[in-house]
XYZ file of C-alpha atoms in Angstrom:
372
model
C 13.979 21.376 -8.207
C 15.616 20.178 -5.017
C 14.249 16.711 -4.177
C 14.736 15.118 -0.764
C 14.841 11.410 0.062
C 14.746 10.746 3.824
C 15.368 7.387 5.420
C 12.113 5.624 6.283
C 11.482 5.473 10.038
C 8.348 3.322 10.222
C 9.039 0.097 12.143
C 10.873 -2.482 10.009
C 10.528 -0.396 6.844
C 13.626 -0.779 4.651
C 12.364 0.528 1.312
C 13.573 3.870 -0.046
C 11.836 6.538 -2.126
C 14.367 6.769 -4.966
C 16.993 4.290 -6.176
C 20.354 5.467 -7.595
C 19.186 4.956 -11.200
C 16.224 7.278 -10.530
C 18.542 9.824 -8.940
C 20.784 9.731 -12.023
C 17.770 10.368 -14.263
C 16.806 13.417 -12.213
C 20.305 14.897 -11.898
C 20.862 14.525 -15.644
C 17.794 16.704 -16.095
C 19.317 19.421 -13.921
C 17.591 18.678 -10.614
C 19.293 18.384 -7.232
C 18.699 15.291 -5.116
C 19.509 15.177 -1.394
C 19.513 11.697 0.171
C 19.756 11.045 3.901
C 22.775 8.945 4.790
C 22.021 5.193 4.915
C 18.536 5.732 3.433
C 19.008 2.928 0.900
C 20.977 0.403 2.929
C 17.904 -1.717 3.720
C 17.392 -2.164 -0.012
C 21.064 -2.873 -0.688
C 21.931 0.635 -1.961
C 24.885 2.479 -0.414
C 25.678 6.161 -0.003
C 28.470 5.652 -2.539
C 25.902 4.361 -5.053
C 23.865 7.524 -4.597
C 26.870 9.812 -4.815
C 27.935 8.122 -8.060
C 24.439 8.884 -9.395
C 24.867 12.572 -8.551
C 23.080 12.833 -5.196
C 24.287 14.848 -2.234
C 24.329 12.841 0.994
C 22.828 14.647 3.990
C 23.960 13.636 7.480
C 20.488 13.958 9.015
C 16.788 13.769 8.252
C 16.360 17.344 9.433
C 18.606 18.593 6.653
C 16.637 16.680 4.029
C 13.248 17.870 5.249
C 14.306 21.487 5.737
C 16.049 21.913 2.389
C 13.898 19.984 -0.096
C 11.121 21.470 -2.203
C 9.702 17.976 -2.754
C 10.001 14.970 -0.461
C 9.810 11.538 -2.093
C 9.133 8.683 0.340
C 7.548 5.250 0.498
C 5.387 5.106 3.618
C 3.105 7.704 5.157
C 5.001 10.283 7.236
C 5.174 9.363 10.884
C 4.249 11.927 13.562
C 7.851 13.111 13.951
C 8.151 13.541 10.182
C 4.867 15.393 9.853
C 6.206 18.041 12.224
C 9.014 18.687 9.715
C 6.668 19.464 6.817
C 6.421 23.118 5.806
C 3.819 25.177 3.953
C 4.200 24.878 0.190
C 6.419 21.789 0.370
C 5.411 18.830 -1.815
C 5.111 15.358 -0.293
C 4.905 12.420 -2.723
C 4.409 9.039 -1.032
C 1.819 6.491 0.073
C -0.578 8.168 2.526
C -3.611 5.878 3.095
C -5.458 8.707 4.833
C -9.018 7.347 4.972
C -8.591 5.381 8.236
C -5.992 7.780 9.709
C -7.624 10.913 11.107
C -4.519 11.977 13.038
C -2.300 11.977 9.961
C -4.971 13.778 7.947
C -5.229 16.544 10.540
C -1.450 16.982 10.646
C -1.123 17.179 6.853
C -3.958 19.700 6.645
C -2.312 21.811 9.358
C 1.072 21.694 7.601
C -0.107 23.570 4.509
C 1.886 21.138 2.359
C 0.880 19.746 -1.038
C 0.403 16.024 -0.353
C 0.138 13.612 -3.293
C -0.700 9.983 -2.521
C 0.674 7.177 -4.672
C -2.383 5.042 -4.010
C -4.898 7.402 -5.646
C -2.914 8.369 -8.774
C -4.866 6.901 -11.685
C -3.907 5.399 -15.051
C -5.124 6.249 -18.581
C -7.048 2.982 -18.743
C -8.288 3.114 -15.171
C -6.566 1.342 -12.347
C -4.016 2.580 -9.833
C -0.560 2.265 -11.423
C 1.452 3.334 -8.364
C -0.407 0.939 -6.089
C -0.243 -1.989 -8.501
C 3.369 -3.166 -7.931
C 2.993 -3.175 -4.144
C -0.346 -4.942 -4.516
C 1.453 -7.568 -6.584
C 4.125 -7.980 -3.901
C 1.631 -8.100 -1.017
C -0.573 -10.557 -2.897
C 2.354 -12.868 -3.551
C 3.521 -12.611 0.065
C 0.091 -13.324 1.566
C -0.021 -17.118 0.982
C 3.631 -17.351 2.040
C 3.098 -15.632 5.401
C -0.274 -17.341 5.800
C 1.336 -20.751 5.347
C 3.862 -19.872 8.046
C 1.118 -18.703 10.426
C -0.755 -21.989 9.901
C 2.171 -23.844 11.459
C 1.448 -25.028 14.984
C 4.379 -23.159 16.641
C 2.910 -19.915 15.238
C -0.488 -20.615 16.795
C -2.025 -22.059 13.638
C -3.945 -25.275 12.989
C -0.854 -27.210 12.038
C -1.942 -27.514 8.406
C 0.448 -27.712 5.459
C -0.887 -25.441 2.729
C -0.355 -27.972 -0.066
C -1.129 -31.102 1.924
C 0.589 -34.397 1.028
C -0.609 -37.510 -0.837
C -3.537 -38.900 1.114
C -4.035 -35.682 3.126
C -6.058 -32.801 1.635
C -4.520 -29.373 1.149
C -5.555 -26.264 3.052
C -8.622 -24.341 1.929
C -7.624 -20.806 0.968
C -10.330 -18.176 0.524
C -9.360 -14.883 -1.114
C -11.672 -11.888 -0.784
C -11.182 -9.699 -3.843
C -10.188 -10.624 -7.379
C -8.123 -7.537 -8.188
C -4.350 -7.333 -8.482
C -3.545 -8.522 -4.948
C -6.166 -11.249 -5.050
C -5.022 -12.539 -8.432
C -1.392 -12.717 -7.329
C -2.393 -14.356 -4.045
C -4.326 -16.982 -6.003
C -1.309 -17.585 -8.257
C 1.001 -18.326 -5.339
C -1.557 -20.265 -3.244
C -2.367 -22.444 -6.239
C 1.328 -22.969 -6.918
C 1.796 -24.097 -3.315
C -0.879 -26.741 -3.865
C -3.753 -25.193 -1.903
C -7.460 -25.487 -2.638
C -8.284 -21.904 -3.706
C -11.527 -19.922 -3.868
C -11.735 -16.276 -4.974
C -14.698 -14.107 -3.965
C -15.640 -10.880 -5.759
C -18.752 -8.850 -6.503
C -17.660 -8.119 -10.076
C -18.798 -10.746 -12.604
C -16.073 -9.519 -14.959
C -13.404 -10.129 -12.317
C -14.755 -13.624 -11.673
C -14.748 -14.399 -15.404
C -11.173 -13.165 -15.687
C -10.048 -15.292 -12.730
C -11.803 -18.355 -14.120
C -10.261 -17.874 -17.571
C -6.780 -17.156 -16.205
C -6.620 -20.245 -14.014
C -8.549 -22.586 -16.275
C -11.061 -23.615 -13.648
C -8.392 -24.625 -11.117
C -9.590 -21.764 -8.878
C -13.214 -21.687 -7.749
C -14.993 -18.350 -8.106
C -17.880 -17.187 -5.918
C -20.015 -14.066 -6.215
C -19.709 -11.993 -3.045
C -22.715 -11.974 -0.718
C -22.858 -11.917 3.068
C -24.178 -15.494 3.067
C -21.393 -16.734 0.765
C -18.682 -15.091 2.876
C -20.126 -16.547 6.086
C -20.087 -20.034 4.562
C -16.577 -19.726 3.131
C -15.177 -18.277 6.373
C -16.354 -21.397 8.227
C -14.496 -23.622 5.745
C -11.299 -21.603 5.350
C -7.959 -22.608 6.807
C -6.448 -19.398 5.413
C -8.528 -16.329 4.559
C -6.782 -13.533 2.629
C -8.453 -10.103 2.481
C -7.596 -8.209 -0.731
C -10.556 -5.858 -1.112
C -9.983 -2.265 -2.170
C -12.113 0.838 -2.655
C -9.686 3.455 -4.050
C -8.875 6.085 -1.439
C -11.624 4.918 0.924
C -11.774 2.763 4.044
C -11.950 -0.932 3.215
C -15.390 -2.533 3.713
C -15.661 -4.845 6.729
C -16.520 -8.136 5.059
C -15.438 -10.364 7.970
C -17.474 -9.377 11.009
C -16.682 -10.133 14.638
C -19.567 -12.589 14.880
C -18.095 -14.701 12.063
C -14.891 -15.439 13.969
C -16.321 -17.993 16.448
C -17.641 -19.977 13.479
C -14.175 -20.254 11.919
C -11.842 -23.184 12.533
C -9.682 -22.823 15.653
C -6.164 -21.954 14.510
C -7.278 -20.701 11.111
C -5.510 -17.605 9.791
C -6.615 -14.231 8.419
C -4.069 -12.259 6.378
C -5.557 -8.794 5.951
C -3.753 -7.253 2.973
C -6.275 -4.365 3.123
C -4.994 -3.198 6.522
C -3.419 -0.030 5.058
C -6.966 1.117 4.293
C -8.321 0.022 7.680
C -8.649 -3.698 6.979
C -11.576 -5.788 5.745
C -12.067 -7.608 9.057
C -13.742 -5.915 12.031
C -11.106 -7.322 14.376
C -8.116 -6.232 12.274
C -5.634 -3.733 13.684
C -2.228 -2.780 12.225
C 0.765 -4.862 13.278
C 4.470 -4.782 12.433
C 7.008 -7.224 11.039
C 8.478 -7.425 14.556
C 5.141 -8.538 16.046
C 3.024 -9.522 13.054
C 0.197 -11.547 14.602
C -2.361 -11.688 17.378
C -5.276 -14.015 18.126
C -8.992 -13.217 18.439
C -11.515 -16.011 19.154
C -8.903 -18.604 18.252
C -8.212 -17.065 14.825
C -4.680 -15.872 14.044
C -4.633 -12.363 12.523
C -1.693 -11.206 10.372
C -2.169 -7.468 9.744
C 1.254 -6.027 8.907
C 0.680 -2.593 7.415
C 3.788 -2.582 5.221
C 3.969 -6.141 3.969
C 6.161 -5.324 0.914
C 8.811 -3.939 3.282
C 9.749 -7.539 4.087
C 11.229 -7.832 0.588
C 12.582 -4.304 0.470
C 14.887 -4.560 -2.522
C 12.323 -6.127 -4.835
C 9.646 -3.723 -3.633
C 11.808 -0.609 -3.953
C 12.839 -1.430 -7.516
C 9.256 -2.272 -8.522
C 7.936 0.934 -6.968
C 10.547 3.160 -8.631
C 9.649 1.706 -12.021
C 6.225 3.334 -11.760
C 6.840 6.424 -9.615
C 9.837 7.834 -11.517
C 7.854 9.210 -14.501
C 5.637 11.170 -12.098
C 8.601 12.437 -10.065
C 10.205 13.629 -13.310
C 6.958 15.308 -14.361
C 6.618 17.131 -11.037
C 10.254 18.240 -11.127
C 10.440 19.247 -14.798
C 7.153 21.133 -14.984
C 6.863 22.271 -11.385
C 4.239 20.733 -9.157
C 1.424 23.201 -9.930
C 1.681 22.927 -13.710
C 2.132 19.150 -13.517
C -1.023 18.785 -11.417
C -3.028 21.132 -13.631
C -2.018 19.399 -16.881
C -2.157 15.757 -15.792
C -5.573 14.567 -14.505
C -4.128 11.210 -13.458
C -1.486 12.806 -11.246
C -4.064 15.307 -9.996
C -6.202 12.387 -8.781
C -3.364 11.676 -6.357
C -3.682 15.068 -4.657
C -5.185 14.367 -1.224
C -4.312 17.516 0.729
C -3.490 20.976 -0.604
C -2.877 24.244 1.245
C -4.834 23.212 4.325
C -7.744 21.576 2.469
C -8.687 17.955 1.783
C -8.968 17.358 -1.967
C -9.882 13.652 -2.039
C -13.587 12.903 -1.662
C -13.258 9.336 -0.275
C -10.886 10.552 2.468
C -13.250 13.360 3.439
C -16.279 11.061 3.409
C -14.502 8.451 5.556
C -13.765 11.062 8.214
C -16.864 13.240 7.892
C -14.849 16.277 6.817
C -15.343 18.912 4.114
C -13.359 18.787 0.903
C -12.869 20.777 -2.285
C -12.127 19.583 -5.835
C -8.420 19.940 -6.587
C -9.103 21.720 -9.892
C -10.942 24.465 -8.017
C -8.179 25.030 -5.468
C -5.311 24.854 -7.961
C -7.005 27.337 -10.270
C -7.487 29.750 -7.385
């Protein structure tokens, strides 16, 4: 199979779909890999590194998109990239379609086979291709939140860990999954007063056992969230419904009750955000203020640490890329139910129920369409 790796064009996105070691694995198996020139520079990987691994360097994105049978990326294709997709081509990347009707329409119109990292499942449940980026985003959230709390950034002027005689910041984390657990780890390590909110008793038990009671756990209700939002210096949103739009747990009418200069870091922004006032921002302009509350809603948080993120992502995506290339995409999807769960759009049809439900569109089970 000929596999294409274009350079990411989303604002401030420096990750890359395949690293040289992954390219070497694929070329040793007889596949051809075409990498756009400078695609890996943001992650510290040169064209020479890719050539040594057996890749062919293409001088332009157009050449990659036009020649590849399968495109491997990191972020959802931007409008200019979606126009390059062709019928029957395979796209393997993060898509986050539920809150993005425009992208969904373009992918449906393209006739391409679009597989989303974030809905591929694991044998024991979970989302193995989302997990490493959730870990990165969770660990970044207290770090960027602490920076936003500084007075020059519009924050309250509160040091996350406090100092002797001065209490630390109150950090409230919505969601006790992978991102929330990693956010709690870092916030606790920075000396903050940490509370994790979740509606799963099992998740709350796990958090309590993992942190030995140093992190408070609260069962999620509207009343509990309202109370905790009033107390929070930093509120981190880590809720996730696989493939679907994130629930709006922080409503607009809660914001005036929050402390002036408090901060919301909405890690769930890729799926629409868990705050009614959240809207996607970029690393170049990461924040804005609503009702005195600083909002940090960068939609590609892991891109800030591109090398770490790229290596972590390739560790989990490579086996699926190999499977798609070795077996061919149709056989791979038919034989592997976990990979098939990642199929969001196929031959002009939506194949992911949560995406269709979020946008009020029809859908068809992937098994039905692939068999036909």
